[in-house]
Coordinates of C-alpha atoms in Angstrom, one line a residue:
X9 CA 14.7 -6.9 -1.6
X10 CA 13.3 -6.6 1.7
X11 CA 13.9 -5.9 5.4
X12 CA 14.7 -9.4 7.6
X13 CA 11.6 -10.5 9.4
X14 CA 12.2 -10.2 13.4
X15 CA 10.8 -13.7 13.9
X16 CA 13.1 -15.2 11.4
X17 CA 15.0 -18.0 13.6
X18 CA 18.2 -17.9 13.7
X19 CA 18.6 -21.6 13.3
X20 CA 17.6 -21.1 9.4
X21 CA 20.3 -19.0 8.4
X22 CA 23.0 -22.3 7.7
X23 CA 19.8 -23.9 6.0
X24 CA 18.9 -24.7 2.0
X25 CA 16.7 -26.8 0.5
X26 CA 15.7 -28.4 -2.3
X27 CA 12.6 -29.3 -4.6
X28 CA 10.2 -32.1 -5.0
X29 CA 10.1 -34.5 -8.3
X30 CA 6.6 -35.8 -6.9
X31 CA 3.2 -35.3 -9.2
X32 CA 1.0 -33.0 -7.9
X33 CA -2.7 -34.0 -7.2
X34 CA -4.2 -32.7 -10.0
X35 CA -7.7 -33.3 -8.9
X36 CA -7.3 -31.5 -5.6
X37 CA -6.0 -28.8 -7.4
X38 CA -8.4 -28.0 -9.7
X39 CA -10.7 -28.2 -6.7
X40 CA -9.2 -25.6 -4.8
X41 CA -9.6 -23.3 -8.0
X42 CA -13.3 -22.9 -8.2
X43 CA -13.2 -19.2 -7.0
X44 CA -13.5 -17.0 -10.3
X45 CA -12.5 -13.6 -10.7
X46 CA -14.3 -10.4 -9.3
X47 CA -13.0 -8.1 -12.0
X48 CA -10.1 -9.9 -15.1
X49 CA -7.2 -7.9 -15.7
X50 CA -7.2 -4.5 -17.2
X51 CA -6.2 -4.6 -21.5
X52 CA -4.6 -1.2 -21.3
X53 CA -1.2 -1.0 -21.5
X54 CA 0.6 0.1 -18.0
X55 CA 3.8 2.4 -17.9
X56 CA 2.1 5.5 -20.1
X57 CA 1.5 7.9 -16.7
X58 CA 2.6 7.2 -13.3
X59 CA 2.6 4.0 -11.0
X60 CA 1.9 4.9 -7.2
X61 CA 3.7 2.0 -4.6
X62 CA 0.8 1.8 -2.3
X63 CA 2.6 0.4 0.8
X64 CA 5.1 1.2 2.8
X65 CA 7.1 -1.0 5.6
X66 CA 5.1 -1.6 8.6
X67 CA 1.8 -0.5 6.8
X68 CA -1.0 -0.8 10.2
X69 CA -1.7 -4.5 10.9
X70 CA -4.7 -5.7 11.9
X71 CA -6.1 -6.4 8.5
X72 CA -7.4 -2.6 7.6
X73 CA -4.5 -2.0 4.3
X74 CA -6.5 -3.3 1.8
X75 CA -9.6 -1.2 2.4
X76 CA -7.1 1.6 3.4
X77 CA -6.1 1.7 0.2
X78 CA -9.2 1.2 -1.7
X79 CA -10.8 4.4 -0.6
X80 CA -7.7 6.1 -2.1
X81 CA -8.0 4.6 -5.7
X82 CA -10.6 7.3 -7.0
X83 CA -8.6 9.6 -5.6
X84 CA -5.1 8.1 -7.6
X85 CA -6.5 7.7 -11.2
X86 CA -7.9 11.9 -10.9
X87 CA -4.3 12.7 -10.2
X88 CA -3.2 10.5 -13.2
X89 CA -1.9 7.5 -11.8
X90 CA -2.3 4.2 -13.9
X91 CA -0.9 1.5 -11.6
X92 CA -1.0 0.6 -8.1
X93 CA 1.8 -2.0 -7.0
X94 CA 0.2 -3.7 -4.0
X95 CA 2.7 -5.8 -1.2
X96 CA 2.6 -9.6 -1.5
X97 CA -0.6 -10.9 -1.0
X98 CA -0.9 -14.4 0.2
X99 CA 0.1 -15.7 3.8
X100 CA 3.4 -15.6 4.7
X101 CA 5.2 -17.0 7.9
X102 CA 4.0 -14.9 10.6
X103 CA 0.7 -14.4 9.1
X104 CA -0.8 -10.8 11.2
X105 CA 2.8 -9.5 11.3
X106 CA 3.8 -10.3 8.1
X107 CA 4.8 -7.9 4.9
X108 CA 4.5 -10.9 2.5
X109 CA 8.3 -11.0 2.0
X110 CA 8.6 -14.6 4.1
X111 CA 5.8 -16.3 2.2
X112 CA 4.4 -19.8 3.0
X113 CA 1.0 -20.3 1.0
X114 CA 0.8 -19.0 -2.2
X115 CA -2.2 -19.5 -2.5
X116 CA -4.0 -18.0 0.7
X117 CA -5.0 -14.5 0.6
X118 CA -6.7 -14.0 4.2
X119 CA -8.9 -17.6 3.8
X120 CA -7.3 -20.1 5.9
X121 CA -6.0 -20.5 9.3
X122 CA -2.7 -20.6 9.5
X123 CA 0.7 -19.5 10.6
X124 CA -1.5 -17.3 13.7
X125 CA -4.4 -15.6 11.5
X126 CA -7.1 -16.3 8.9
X127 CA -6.4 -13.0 7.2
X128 CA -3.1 -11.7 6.5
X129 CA -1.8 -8.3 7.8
X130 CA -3.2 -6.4 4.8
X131 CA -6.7 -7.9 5.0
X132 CA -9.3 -10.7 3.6
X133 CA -9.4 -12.2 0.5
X134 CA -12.7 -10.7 -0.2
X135 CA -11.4 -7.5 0.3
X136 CA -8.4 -7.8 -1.9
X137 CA -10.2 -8.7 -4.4
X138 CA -13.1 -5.9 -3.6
X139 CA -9.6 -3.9 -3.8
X140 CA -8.7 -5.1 -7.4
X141 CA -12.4 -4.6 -8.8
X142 CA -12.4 -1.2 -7.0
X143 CA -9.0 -0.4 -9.0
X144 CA -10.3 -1.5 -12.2
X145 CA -13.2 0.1 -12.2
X146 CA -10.9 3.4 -12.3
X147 CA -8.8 2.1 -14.5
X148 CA -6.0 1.4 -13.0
X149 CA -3.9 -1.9 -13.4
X150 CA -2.5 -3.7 -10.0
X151 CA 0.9 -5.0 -9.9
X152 CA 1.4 -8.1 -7.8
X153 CA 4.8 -8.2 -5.7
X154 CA 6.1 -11.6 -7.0
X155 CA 8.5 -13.6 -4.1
X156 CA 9.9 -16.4 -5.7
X157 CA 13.7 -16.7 -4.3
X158 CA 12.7 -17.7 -1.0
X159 CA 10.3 -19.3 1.1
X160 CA 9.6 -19.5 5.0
X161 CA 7.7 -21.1 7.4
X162 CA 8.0 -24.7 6.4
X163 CA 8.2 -27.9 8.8
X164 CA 11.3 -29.3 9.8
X165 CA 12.1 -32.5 7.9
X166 CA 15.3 -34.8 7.5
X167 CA 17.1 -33.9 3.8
X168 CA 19.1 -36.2 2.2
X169 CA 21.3 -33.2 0.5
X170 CA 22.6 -31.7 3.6
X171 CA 22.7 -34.7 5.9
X172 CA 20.9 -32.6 8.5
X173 CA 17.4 -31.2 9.6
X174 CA 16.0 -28.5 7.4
X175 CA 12.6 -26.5 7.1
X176 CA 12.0 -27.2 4.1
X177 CA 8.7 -29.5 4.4
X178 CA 5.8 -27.2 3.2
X179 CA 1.9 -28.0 3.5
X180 CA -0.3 -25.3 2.9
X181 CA -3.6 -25.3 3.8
X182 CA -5.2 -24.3 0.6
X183 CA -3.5 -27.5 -0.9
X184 CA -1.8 -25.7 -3.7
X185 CA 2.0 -26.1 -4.0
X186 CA 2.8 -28.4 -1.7
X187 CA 7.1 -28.4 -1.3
X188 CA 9.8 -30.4 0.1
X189 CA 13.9 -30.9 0.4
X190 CA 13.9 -31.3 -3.3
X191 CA 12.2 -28.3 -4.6
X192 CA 14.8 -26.0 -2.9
X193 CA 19.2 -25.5 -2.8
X194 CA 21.2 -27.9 -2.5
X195 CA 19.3 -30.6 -4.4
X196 CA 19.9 -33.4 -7.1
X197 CA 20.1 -30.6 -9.8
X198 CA 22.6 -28.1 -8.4
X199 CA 23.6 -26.7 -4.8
X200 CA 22.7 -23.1 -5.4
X201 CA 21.6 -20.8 -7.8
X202 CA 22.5 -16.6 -8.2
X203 CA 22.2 -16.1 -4.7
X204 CA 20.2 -17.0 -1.4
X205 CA 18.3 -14.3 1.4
X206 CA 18.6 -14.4 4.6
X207 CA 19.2 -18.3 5.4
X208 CA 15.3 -18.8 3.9
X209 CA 15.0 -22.0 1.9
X210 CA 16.0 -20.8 -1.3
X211 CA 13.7 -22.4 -4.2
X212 CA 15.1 -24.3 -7.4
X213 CA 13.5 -23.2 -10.5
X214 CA 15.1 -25.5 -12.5
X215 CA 12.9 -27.8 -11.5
X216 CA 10.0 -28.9 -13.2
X217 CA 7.6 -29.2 -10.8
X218 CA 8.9 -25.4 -9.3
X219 CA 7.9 -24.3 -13.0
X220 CA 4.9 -26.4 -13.1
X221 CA 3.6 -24.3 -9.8
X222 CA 4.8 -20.7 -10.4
X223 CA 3.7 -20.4 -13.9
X224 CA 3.0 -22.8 -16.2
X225 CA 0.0 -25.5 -15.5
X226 CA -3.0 -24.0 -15.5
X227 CA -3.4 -23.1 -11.5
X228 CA 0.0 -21.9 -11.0
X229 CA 0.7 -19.0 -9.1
X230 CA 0.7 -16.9 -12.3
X231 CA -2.2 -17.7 -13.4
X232 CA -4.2 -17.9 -10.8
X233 CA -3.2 -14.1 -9.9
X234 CA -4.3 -13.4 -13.5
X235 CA -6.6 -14.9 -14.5
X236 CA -9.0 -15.5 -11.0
X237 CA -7.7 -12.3 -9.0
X238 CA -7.2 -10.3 -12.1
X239 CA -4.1 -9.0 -11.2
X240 CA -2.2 -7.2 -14.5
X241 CA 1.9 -7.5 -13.9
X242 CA 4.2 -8.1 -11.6
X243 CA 7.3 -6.6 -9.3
X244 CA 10.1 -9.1 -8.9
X245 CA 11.5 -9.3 -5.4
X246 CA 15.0 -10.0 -5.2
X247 CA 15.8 -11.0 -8.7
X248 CA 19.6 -11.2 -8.3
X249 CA 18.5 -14.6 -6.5
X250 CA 18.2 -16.5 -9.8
X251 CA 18.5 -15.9 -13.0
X252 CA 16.5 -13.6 -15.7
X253 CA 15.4 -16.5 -17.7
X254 CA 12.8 -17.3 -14.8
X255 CA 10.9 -13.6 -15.2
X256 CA 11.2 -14.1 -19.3
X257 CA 9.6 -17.5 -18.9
X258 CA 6.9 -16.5 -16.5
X259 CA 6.0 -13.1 -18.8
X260 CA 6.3 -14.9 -22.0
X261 CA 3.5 -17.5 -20.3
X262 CA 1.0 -15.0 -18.8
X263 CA 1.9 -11.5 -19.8
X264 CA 1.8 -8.3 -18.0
X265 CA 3.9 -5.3 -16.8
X266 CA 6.8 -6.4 -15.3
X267 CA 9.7 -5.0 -13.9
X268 CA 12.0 -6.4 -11.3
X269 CA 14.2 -5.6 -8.3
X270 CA 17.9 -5.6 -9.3
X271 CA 19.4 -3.5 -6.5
X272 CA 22.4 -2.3 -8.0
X273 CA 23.7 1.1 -8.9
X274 CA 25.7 -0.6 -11.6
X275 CA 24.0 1.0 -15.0
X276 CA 25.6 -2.0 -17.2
X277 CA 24.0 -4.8 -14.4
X278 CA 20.7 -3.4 -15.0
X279 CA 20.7 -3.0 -18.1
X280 CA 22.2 -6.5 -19.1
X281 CA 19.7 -7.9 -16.6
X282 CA 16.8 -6.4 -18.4
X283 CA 18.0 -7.4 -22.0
X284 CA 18.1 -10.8 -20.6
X285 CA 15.0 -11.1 -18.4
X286 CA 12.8 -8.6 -21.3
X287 CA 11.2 -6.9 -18.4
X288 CA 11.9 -3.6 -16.6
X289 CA 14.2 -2.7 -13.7
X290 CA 14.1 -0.3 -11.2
X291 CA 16.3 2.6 -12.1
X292 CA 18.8 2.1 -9.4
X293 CA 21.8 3.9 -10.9
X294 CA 19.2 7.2 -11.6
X295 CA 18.4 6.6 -7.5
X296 CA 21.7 6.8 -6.2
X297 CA 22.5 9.3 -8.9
X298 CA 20.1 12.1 -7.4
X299 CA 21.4 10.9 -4.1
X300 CA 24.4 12.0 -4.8
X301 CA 23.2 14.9 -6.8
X302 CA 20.7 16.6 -4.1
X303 CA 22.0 15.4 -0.6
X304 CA 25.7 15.0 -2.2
X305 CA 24.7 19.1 -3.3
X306 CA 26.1 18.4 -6.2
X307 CA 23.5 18.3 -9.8
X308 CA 26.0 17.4 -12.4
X309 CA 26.1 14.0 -11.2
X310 CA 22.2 14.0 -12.7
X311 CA 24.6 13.8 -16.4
X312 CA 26.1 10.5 -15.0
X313 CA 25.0 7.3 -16.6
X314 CA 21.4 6.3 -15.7
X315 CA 19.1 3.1 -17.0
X316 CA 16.7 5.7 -18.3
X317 CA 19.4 7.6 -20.6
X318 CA 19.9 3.8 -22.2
X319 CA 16.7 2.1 -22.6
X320 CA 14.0 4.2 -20.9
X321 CA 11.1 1.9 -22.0
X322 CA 12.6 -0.6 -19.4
X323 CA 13.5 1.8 -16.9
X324 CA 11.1 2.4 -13.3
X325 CA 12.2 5.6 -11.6
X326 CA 12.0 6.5 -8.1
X327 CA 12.2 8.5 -5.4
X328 CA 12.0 6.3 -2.3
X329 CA 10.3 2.9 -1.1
X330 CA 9.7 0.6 1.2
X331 CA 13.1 -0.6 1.8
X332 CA 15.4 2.4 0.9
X333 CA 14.3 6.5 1.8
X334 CA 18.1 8.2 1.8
X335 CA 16.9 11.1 -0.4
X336 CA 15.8 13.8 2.3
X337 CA 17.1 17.0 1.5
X338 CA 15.6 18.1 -2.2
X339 CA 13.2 15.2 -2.5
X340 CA 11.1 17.5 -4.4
X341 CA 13.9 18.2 -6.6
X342 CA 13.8 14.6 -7.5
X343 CA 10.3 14.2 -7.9
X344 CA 10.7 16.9 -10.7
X345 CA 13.7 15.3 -11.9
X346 CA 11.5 11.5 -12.9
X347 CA 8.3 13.2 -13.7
X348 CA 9.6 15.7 -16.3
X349 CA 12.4 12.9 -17.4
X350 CA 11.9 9.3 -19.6
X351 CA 11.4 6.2 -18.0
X352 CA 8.4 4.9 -16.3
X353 CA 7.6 7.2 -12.4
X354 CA 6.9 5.7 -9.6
X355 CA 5.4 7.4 -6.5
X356 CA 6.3 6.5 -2.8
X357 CA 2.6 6.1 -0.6
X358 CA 4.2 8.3 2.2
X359 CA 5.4 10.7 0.0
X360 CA 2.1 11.4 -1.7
X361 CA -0.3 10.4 1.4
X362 CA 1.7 11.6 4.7
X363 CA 5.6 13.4 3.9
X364 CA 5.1 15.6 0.9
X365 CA 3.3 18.6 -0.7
X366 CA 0.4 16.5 -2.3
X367 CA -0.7 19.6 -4.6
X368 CA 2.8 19.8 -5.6
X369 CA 2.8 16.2 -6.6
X370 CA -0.2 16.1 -8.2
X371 CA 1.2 19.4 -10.9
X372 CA 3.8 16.9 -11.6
X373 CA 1.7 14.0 -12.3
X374 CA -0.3 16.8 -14.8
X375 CA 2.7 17.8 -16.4
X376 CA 4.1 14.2 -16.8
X377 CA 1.3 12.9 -18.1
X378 CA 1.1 15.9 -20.2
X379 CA 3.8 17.9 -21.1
X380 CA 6.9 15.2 -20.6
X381 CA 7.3 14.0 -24.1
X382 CA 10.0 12.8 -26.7
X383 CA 13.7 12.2 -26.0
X384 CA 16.2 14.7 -23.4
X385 CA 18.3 17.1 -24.0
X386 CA 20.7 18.5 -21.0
X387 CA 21.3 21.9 -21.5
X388 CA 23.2 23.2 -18.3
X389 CA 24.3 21.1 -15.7
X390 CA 26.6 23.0 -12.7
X391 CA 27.1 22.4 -8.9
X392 CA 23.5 24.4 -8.3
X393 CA 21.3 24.3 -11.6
X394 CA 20.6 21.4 -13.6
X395 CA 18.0 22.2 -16.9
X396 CA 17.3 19.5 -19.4
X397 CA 14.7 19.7 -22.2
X398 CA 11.5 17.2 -23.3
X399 CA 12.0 17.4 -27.8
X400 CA 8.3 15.8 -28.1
X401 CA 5.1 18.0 -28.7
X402 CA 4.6 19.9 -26.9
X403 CA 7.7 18.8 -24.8
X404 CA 8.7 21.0 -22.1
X405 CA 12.0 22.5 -20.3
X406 CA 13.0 21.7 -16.6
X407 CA 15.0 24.1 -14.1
X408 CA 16.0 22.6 -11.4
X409 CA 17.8 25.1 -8.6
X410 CA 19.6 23.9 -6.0
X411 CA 20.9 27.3 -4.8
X412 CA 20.0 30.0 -2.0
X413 CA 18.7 32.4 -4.7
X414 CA 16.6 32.7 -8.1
X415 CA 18.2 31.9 -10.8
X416 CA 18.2 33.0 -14.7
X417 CA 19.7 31.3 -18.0
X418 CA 19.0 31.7 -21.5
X419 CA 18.7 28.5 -22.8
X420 CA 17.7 27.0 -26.0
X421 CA 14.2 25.8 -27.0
X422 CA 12.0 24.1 -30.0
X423 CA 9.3 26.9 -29.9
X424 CA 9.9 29.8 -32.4
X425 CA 7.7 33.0 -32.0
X426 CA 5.8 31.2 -28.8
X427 CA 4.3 32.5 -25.4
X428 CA 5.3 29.8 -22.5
X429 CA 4.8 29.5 -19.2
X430 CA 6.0 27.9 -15.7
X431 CA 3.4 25.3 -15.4
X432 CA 4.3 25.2 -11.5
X433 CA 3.2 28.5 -11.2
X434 CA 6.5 29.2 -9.0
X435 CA 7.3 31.8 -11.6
X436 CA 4.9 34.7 -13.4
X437 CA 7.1 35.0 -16.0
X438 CA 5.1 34.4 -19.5
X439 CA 7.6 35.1 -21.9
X440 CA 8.0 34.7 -25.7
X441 CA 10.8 32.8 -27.4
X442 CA 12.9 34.3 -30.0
X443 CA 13.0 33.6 -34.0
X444 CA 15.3 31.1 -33.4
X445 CA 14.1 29.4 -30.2
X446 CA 16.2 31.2 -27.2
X447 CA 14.1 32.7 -24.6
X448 CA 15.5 33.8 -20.3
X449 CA 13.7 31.1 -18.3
X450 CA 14.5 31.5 -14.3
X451 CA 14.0 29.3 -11.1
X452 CA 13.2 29.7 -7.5
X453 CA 15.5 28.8 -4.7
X454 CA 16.2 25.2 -3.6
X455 CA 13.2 24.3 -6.1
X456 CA 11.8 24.1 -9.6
X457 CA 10.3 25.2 -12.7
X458 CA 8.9 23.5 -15.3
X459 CA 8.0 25.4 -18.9
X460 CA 6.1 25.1 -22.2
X461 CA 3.6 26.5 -24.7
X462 CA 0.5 27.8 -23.0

């Protein structure tokens, strides 16, 4: 999901559309697809370390993000990261101003002028794509944000499904995925689908020709991002908009990381959602859960049913992002919480860059990467102290302390006759565990520490 652009006009929000049986001109198509790939996509597999969201909302205009973040990508993949998830990138409605989320041309990345600019607010095509090769060559995948629900900025034109004016007549300049009344809700197929945004022409991807465009002939959307930018996998906007057979189809045609946006707190929506799209979510219900359990002072809510606990290759925690930040008083807390816990991390740019303790990020990014391993145990869970324990090798204990004071508990370990340490340095303590795995471990005040074998 995403914040309502300002310039949306009002006008749209009582108007659907539809999508467009016509043939598309195969020849012009091919012709506009000449541009080949500066770096292809990355065969490593992403969701092993740490994905960093490189955007936030309101990211500088002007055209400077993409080389903004490029001079950070060196940086990223020393600290352990092995994904960047980069905002939409082609042209959207109002072009300089625009996040992506209100997107016209698929298929123009900062080339053509249209809708107010040639480049879009984020930058160039040739530097997005000096971005990707940049990214590769430190080995980290980029995620595409995929908008497929909606579309905006289209012409006004007469449809014969609502009996009225809608702006739904779309003609891009790079001449790739032209759309009409048809292509879009109501239509000859069906009047909606799961669920429109915002009064934005909501596109119909039952349709043939919607299929044809986003990921199946040889230029579509998909394709074109993978195979001539080189992106690697995708982040679904908005997928309670239609349904999870349209992610399944596009990943089954093109591949890649993927993981969608089903912004819910409900751990049986997610999880059905992800059984039936065969993608990842974002861990909502784990979100709202350390909402609850660090503002909401209150850590045994971090036993409550999470998307992780169930099926924790699917699940993408986090902390904050571009649309929701309501986590402010133990945000560190909760950084500890996803990078010592399963699922697949993902890092907030403002958190790392401008808001938080970037050595202190970069220790959990070390110990995740290192130390987080095998299933999770919780151990103690009260209004103050959550600890939990990693059962892989070497695995590792967490103590998280939400109190005024240091804290101590004996708790219960897999190391037998071994020396461990806090590998946050917040305690000196290097103690040895017992014959039969017990050892005092201890926490500092409205923080963490993190333990295992030296």
């Amino acid at each position: 999901m995403k914040k309502l652009n300002k310039f949306l006009l009002m006008g749209l929000l009582a108007l659907y559309a539809s999508c467009t049986t016509d043939d598309f001109d195969s020849s012009s198509a091919e012709k506009n697809n000449q541009t080949q790939a500066t770096s292809l996509s990355l065969t490593t597999s992403t969701g092993s370390k740490v994905m960093m969201q490189a955007f936030y909302w309101d990211v500088p205009a002007g055209g400077t993000w993409w080389n903004t973040v490029s001079t950070k990508v060196q940086d990223w993949s020393n600290a352990g990261i092995d994904a960047i998830w980069l905002p939409p990138v082609s042209k959207a409605q109002n072009g300089p101003f625009s996040m992506g989320y209100d997107p016209f041309d698929y298929f123009d990345f900062g080339e053509y002028n249209q809708m107010g600019s040639v480049e879009t607010r984020f930058g160039s095509r040739q530097e997005l794509e000096s971005l990707i090769q940049n990214a590769h060559n430190q080995n980290l995948a980029v995620i595409a944000d995929i908008v497929i629900n909606h579309n905006s900025g289209g012409d006004q034109e007469s449809n014969v499904y609502t009996g009225t004016d809608t702006y739904t007549d779309f003609n891009p300049a790079s001449g790739m995925f032209y759309r009409s009344a048809t292509d879009f809700h109501p239509n000859d197929t069906h009047s909606n689908d799961s669920g429109a945004f915002g009064g934005y022409p909501d596109l119909c991807h039952d349709k043939s020709y919607v299929q044809d465009w986003l990921w199946k002939q040889s230029n579509s959307v998909a394709k074109y991002y993978k195979n001539t930018l080189g992106v690697d996998g995708w982040r679904f906007d908005y997928v309670k908009g239609y349904e999870p057979w349209v992610v399944n189809a596009w990943v089954n045609e093109v591949g890649g990381f993927a993981v969608g946006e089903y912004w819910d707190s409900n751990v049986d929506l997610l999880e059905n959602w992800t059984n039936n799209a065969q993608a990842s979510a974002f861990d909502f219900a784990c979100y709202y859960r350390m909402k609850d359990a660090f503002d909401g002072n209150d850590l045994t809510r971090l036993q409550d049913d999470m998307l992780w606990k169930r099926n924790p290759m699917r699940a993408v925690t986090f902390v904050s992002n571009h649309d929701t930040n309501e986590i402010y008083n133990g945000k560190m807390l909760a950084y500890a919480y996803i990078l010592t816990h399963e699922g697949y991390p993902c890092i907030f740019y403002q958190d790392y860059e401008q808001w938080l303790d970037k050595n202190q990020l970069n220790n959990l990014i070390w110990i995740h990467n290192n130390k987080a391993s095998g299933t999770t145990n919780i151990l103690h869970a009260d209004q103050d102290e959550y600890i939990a324990r990693r059962n892989g090798n070497p695995g590792l204990i967490v103590y998280l302390n939400n109190s005024d004071n240091w804290q101590e508990r004996w708790v219960s370990t897999n190391w037998y006759n071994s020396q461990i340490k806090d590998f946050t340095g917040k305690s000196n303590w290097e103690p040895y565990t017992q014959a039969d795995g017990w050892v005092k471990l201890q926490a500092p005040p409205h923080s963490y520490s993190i333990w295992s074998t030296k």
